[in-house]
Amino acid sequence: MSEKTPADFWFDPLCPWAWMTSRWMLEVEKVRPVEVRWHVMSLAVLNEPRLDEMPAQYAEMMKTAWGPVRVCVAAEQEHGSEVLGPLYTELGTRFHNRKQERDRATFEEALVAAGLPASLADAAESTEYDERLRASHKEGIDLVGQDVGTPVIAVPGADGAQIAFFGPVVTPAPKGEAAARLWDGTLLVASTPGFYEIKRTRDAEPQFD
């Protein structure tokens, strides 16, 4: 059996589109020799320089975006990177599928469901892990540049250098062979020298299942 290709995935649990892409990546793991390695990036950090230019509603949302990523980084630092995937699943299911409040009660519920101490929810209101959060965010952004959001995915290229890209943005999350075809096509265009962007207007909201 061939060795699995690592796919590094940077996410912010607040983003519904990153959530859709992450569910697709779990399907990709089933149909291609790929192993996802989860990392945290932050919409709050990304948008810091633009807060004064944002609509008030969006700027206010960025203030609440710190809590979930701080909890994720605290869990990673205290219990290892392997806990990030399960914790992301528990947080994302509650935020996006169940529409629960993004508050301490939800953080604690997700932590316990992921087999982690509920006390890690303390990190949501603390700056203790912000240095590591910013470093993790920078690791992803440095691979693709500033003109993107979450998620960022990076895989090894033929020359050993990482191929990194934003997205894909897709709904609903493809399953089975459809997930495999999207993965193959994404790698094909992302690995083409000089290729930067394909885009069209979104005409559907994220479809959670």
Short mmCIF file of C-alpha atoms in Angstrom, two decimals:
data_model
loop_
_atom_site.label_atom_id
_atom_site.label_comp_id
_atom_site.label_asym_id
_atom_site.label_seq_id
_atom_site.Cartn_x
_atom_site.Cartn_y
_atom_site.Cartn_z
CA MET A 1 0.00 0.00 0.00
CA SER A 2 1.48 3.37 -1.00
CA GLU A 3 2.38 5.86 1.69
CA LYS A 4 -0.30 8.42 2.35
CA THR A 5 0.22 11.99 1.16
CA PRO A 6 -0.05 14.54 3.97
CA ALA A 7 -2.56 17.32 3.33
CA ASP A 8 -2.13 20.22 5.76
CA PHE A 9 -5.46 21.97 6.35
CA TRP A 10 -5.73 25.37 8.06
CA PHE A 11 -9.20 26.19 9.39
CA ASP A 12 -11.15 28.66 11.48
CA PRO A 13 -14.12 26.83 13.05
CA LEU A 14 -16.24 29.97 12.63
CA CYS A 15 -16.26 29.79 8.81
CA PRO A 16 -19.12 27.76 7.25
CA TRP A 17 -17.29 27.44 3.92
CA ALA A 18 -14.17 26.05 5.55
CA TRP A 19 -16.46 23.61 7.36
CA MET A 20 -17.86 22.39 4.02
CA THR A 21 -14.35 21.94 2.63
CA SER A 22 -13.24 20.06 5.73
CA ARG A 23 -16.10 17.57 5.38
CA TRP A 24 -15.05 17.04 1.76
CA MET A 25 -11.48 16.36 2.89
CA LEU A 26 -12.73 13.63 5.23
CA GLU A 27 -14.31 12.02 2.17
CA VAL A 28 -11.05 12.42 0.23
CA GLU A 29 -9.26 10.46 2.96
CA LYS A 30 -11.57 7.52 2.21
CA VAL A 31 -10.97 7.43 -1.55
CA ARG A 32 -7.40 8.66 -2.02
CA PRO A 33 -4.13 7.87 -0.14
CA VAL A 34 -4.32 11.18 1.75
CA GLU A 35 -3.95 11.98 5.45
CA VAL A 36 -5.26 15.33 6.67
CA ARG A 37 -3.19 17.21 9.23
CA TRP A 38 -5.22 19.93 10.93
CA HIS A 39 -3.95 23.42 11.79
CA VAL A 40 -5.60 26.58 13.12
CA MET A 41 -5.80 29.88 11.30
CA SER A 42 -7.82 32.87 12.41
CA LEU A 43 -10.27 35.18 10.67
CA ALA A 44 -9.80 37.57 13.60
CA VAL A 45 -6.06 37.75 12.96
CA LEU A 46 -6.52 37.92 9.19
CA ASN A 47 -8.92 40.85 9.42
CA GLU A 48 -7.14 42.87 12.11
CA PRO A 49 -5.72 45.40 9.61
CA ARG A 50 -9.16 45.88 8.02
CA LEU A 51 -11.44 46.24 11.03
CA ASP A 52 -11.95 50.00 10.58
CA GLU A 53 -13.04 49.46 6.96
CA MET A 54 -15.56 46.71 7.69
CA PRO A 55 -19.31 47.03 8.17
CA ALA A 56 -20.05 47.27 11.90
CA GLN A 57 -21.82 43.90 11.99
CA TYR A 58 -18.84 42.07 10.49
CA ALA A 59 -16.35 43.89 12.69
CA GLU A 60 -18.38 42.86 15.75
CA MET A 61 -18.34 39.24 14.56
CA MET A 62 -14.55 39.37 14.35
CA LYS A 63 -14.45 40.13 18.07
CA THR A 64 -16.26 36.88 18.80
CA ALA A 65 -14.01 34.96 16.39
CA TRP A 66 -11.15 34.86 18.92
CA GLY A 67 -12.79 32.42 21.32
CA PRO A 68 -13.09 29.26 19.19
CA VAL A 69 -9.58 29.45 17.71
CA ARG A 70 -8.05 30.11 21.13
CA VAL A 71 -9.77 27.01 22.47
CA CYS A 72 -8.48 24.95 19.53
CA VAL A 73 -4.90 26.14 19.97
CA ALA A 74 -5.05 25.55 23.72
CA ALA A 75 -6.23 21.99 23.10
CA GLU A 76 -3.44 21.44 20.58
CA GLN A 77 -0.77 22.80 22.91
CA GLU A 78 -1.95 20.84 25.92
CA HIS A 79 -2.94 17.54 24.27
CA GLY A 80 -1.19 17.33 20.89
CA SER A 81 -2.10 18.11 17.30
CA GLU A 82 -4.04 14.86 16.93
CA VAL A 83 -6.93 16.31 18.96
CA LEU A 84 -7.59 19.14 16.50
CA GLY A 85 -9.52 17.07 13.97
CA PRO A 86 -12.00 15.62 16.46
CA LEU A 87 -12.41 18.96 18.24
CA TYR A 88 -13.02 20.78 14.96
CA THR A 89 -15.70 18.21 14.09
CA GLU A 90 -17.43 18.71 17.44
CA LEU A 91 -17.27 22.52 17.27
CA GLY A 92 -18.28 22.72 13.62
CA THR A 93 -21.22 20.36 14.05
CA ARG A 94 -22.55 22.56 16.83
CA PHE A 95 -21.84 25.91 15.15
CA HIS A 96 -23.03 25.10 11.64
CA ASN A 97 -25.30 22.07 11.65
CA ARG A 98 -27.03 22.63 14.98
CA LYS A 99 -26.81 26.46 15.02
CA GLN A 100 -25.78 26.52 18.69
CA GLU A 101 -24.46 29.67 20.30
CA ARG A 102 -20.72 30.24 20.03
CA ASP A 103 -20.36 30.58 23.77
CA ARG A 104 -18.64 28.88 26.68
CA ALA A 105 -21.38 26.29 27.12
CA THR A 106 -20.96 25.15 23.52
CA PHE A 107 -17.17 25.15 23.82
CA GLU A 108 -17.36 22.95 26.90
CA GLU A 109 -19.86 20.58 25.30
CA ALA A 110 -17.65 20.19 22.22
CA LEU A 111 -14.51 19.68 24.29
CA VAL A 112 -16.07 16.94 26.38
CA ALA A 113 -17.47 15.23 23.26
CA ALA A 114 -13.94 15.27 21.80
CA GLY A 115 -12.56 13.65 24.95
CA LEU A 116 -10.93 16.82 26.24
CA PRO A 117 -11.23 18.73 29.54
CA ALA A 118 -14.05 21.27 29.64
CA SER A 119 -11.65 23.62 31.45
CA LEU A 120 -9.92 24.34 28.11
CA ALA A 121 -12.86 26.68 27.46
CA ASP A 122 -11.05 29.14 29.76
CA ALA A 123 -8.72 29.86 26.82
CA ALA A 124 -11.53 31.60 24.92
CA GLU A 125 -11.15 34.69 27.08
CA SER A 126 -7.38 34.48 27.54
CA THR A 127 -4.43 35.74 25.49
CA GLU A 128 -2.19 32.96 26.83
CA TYR A 129 -2.09 31.05 23.54
CA ASP A 130 -2.29 34.00 21.14
CA GLU A 131 1.39 33.87 20.21
CA ARG A 132 1.04 30.26 19.09
CA LEU A 133 -2.27 31.07 17.36
CA ARG A 134 -0.63 33.84 15.34
CA ALA A 135 2.29 31.58 14.46
CA SER A 136 -0.03 28.82 13.22
CA HIS A 137 -2.03 31.34 11.20
CA LYS A 138 1.17 32.75 9.68
CA GLU A 139 2.37 29.28 8.66
CA GLY A 140 -0.70 28.84 6.48
CA ILE A 141 -0.89 32.38 5.11
CA ASP A 142 2.80 32.45 4.22
CA LEU A 143 2.18 29.56 1.82
CA VAL A 144 -0.56 31.30 -0.20
CA GLY A 145 -0.37 35.05 0.45
CA GLN A 146 -2.65 37.61 2.09
CA ASP A 147 -5.48 37.69 -0.47
CA VAL A 148 -7.24 34.57 0.83
CA GLY A 149 -9.29 33.37 3.76
CA THR A 150 -9.93 29.98 5.31
CA PRO A 151 -9.36 27.18 4.52
CA VAL A 152 -5.82 26.83 3.23
CA ILE A 153 -4.63 23.40 2.06
CA ALA A 154 -1.01 22.46 1.34
CA VAL A 155 0.39 19.23 -0.13
CA PRO A 156 3.90 18.19 -1.20
CA GLY A 157 4.72 18.99 -4.82
CA ALA A 158 6.78 16.90 -7.23
CA ASP A 159 9.87 19.02 -6.50
CA GLY A 160 9.46 18.70 -2.74
CA ALA A 161 8.09 22.21 -2.27
CA GLN A 162 4.58 22.55 -0.91
CA ILE A 163 1.68 23.33 -3.23
CA ALA A 164 -0.80 25.48 -1.33
CA PHE A 165 -4.20 26.90 -2.25
CA PHE A 166 -7.30 28.50 -0.75
CA GLY A 167 -10.47 26.44 -0.91
CA PRO A 168 -12.02 24.84 -2.80
CA VAL A 169 -15.27 26.57 -1.89
CA VAL A 170 -18.02 24.02 -2.53
CA THR A 171 -21.49 23.04 -1.37
CA PRO A 172 -22.67 20.46 -0.63
CA ALA A 173 -19.51 18.57 0.28
CA PRO A 174 -18.92 15.96 -2.48
CA LYS A 175 -18.84 12.34 -1.43
CA GLY A 176 -17.32 9.14 -2.80
CA GLU A 177 -15.92 9.31 -6.31
CA ALA A 178 -17.16 12.89 -6.72
CA ALA A 179 -14.92 13.87 -3.80
CA ALA A 180 -12.01 12.04 -5.44
CA ARG A 181 -12.51 13.78 -8.79
CA LEU A 182 -12.59 17.22 -7.16
CA TRP A 183 -9.39 16.39 -5.27
CA ASP A 184 -7.62 15.23 -8.42
CA GLY A 185 -8.71 18.31 -10.34
CA THR A 186 -7.78 20.69 -7.54
CA LEU A 187 -4.28 19.23 -7.37
CA LEU A 188 -3.97 19.42 -11.16
CA VAL A 189 -4.72 23.14 -11.40
CA ALA A 190 -2.90 24.06 -8.17
CA SER A 191 0.29 22.37 -9.37
CA THR A 192 0.25 24.14 -12.76
CA PRO A 193 3.02 26.81 -12.80
CA GLY A 194 1.55 30.29 -13.03
CA PHE A 195 -1.99 29.19 -12.21
CA TYR A 196 -3.72 31.42 -9.65
CA GLU A 197 -7.48 31.50 -9.73
CA ILE A 198 -10.80 30.07 -10.93
CA LYS A 199 -13.91 31.75 -9.56
CA ARG A 200 -17.62 32.30 -10.12
CA THR A 201 -20.40 33.98 -8.16
CA ARG A 202 -21.85 31.90 -5.33
CA ASP A 203 -25.56 31.32 -5.80
CA ALA A 204 -26.13 28.91 -2.90
CA GLU A 205 -25.62 28.93 0.84
CA PRO A 206 -23.63 26.16 2.56
CA GLN A 207 -25.73 22.98 2.64
CA PHE A 208 -25.03 21.08 5.85
CA ASP A 209 -25.91 17.43 6.31
#
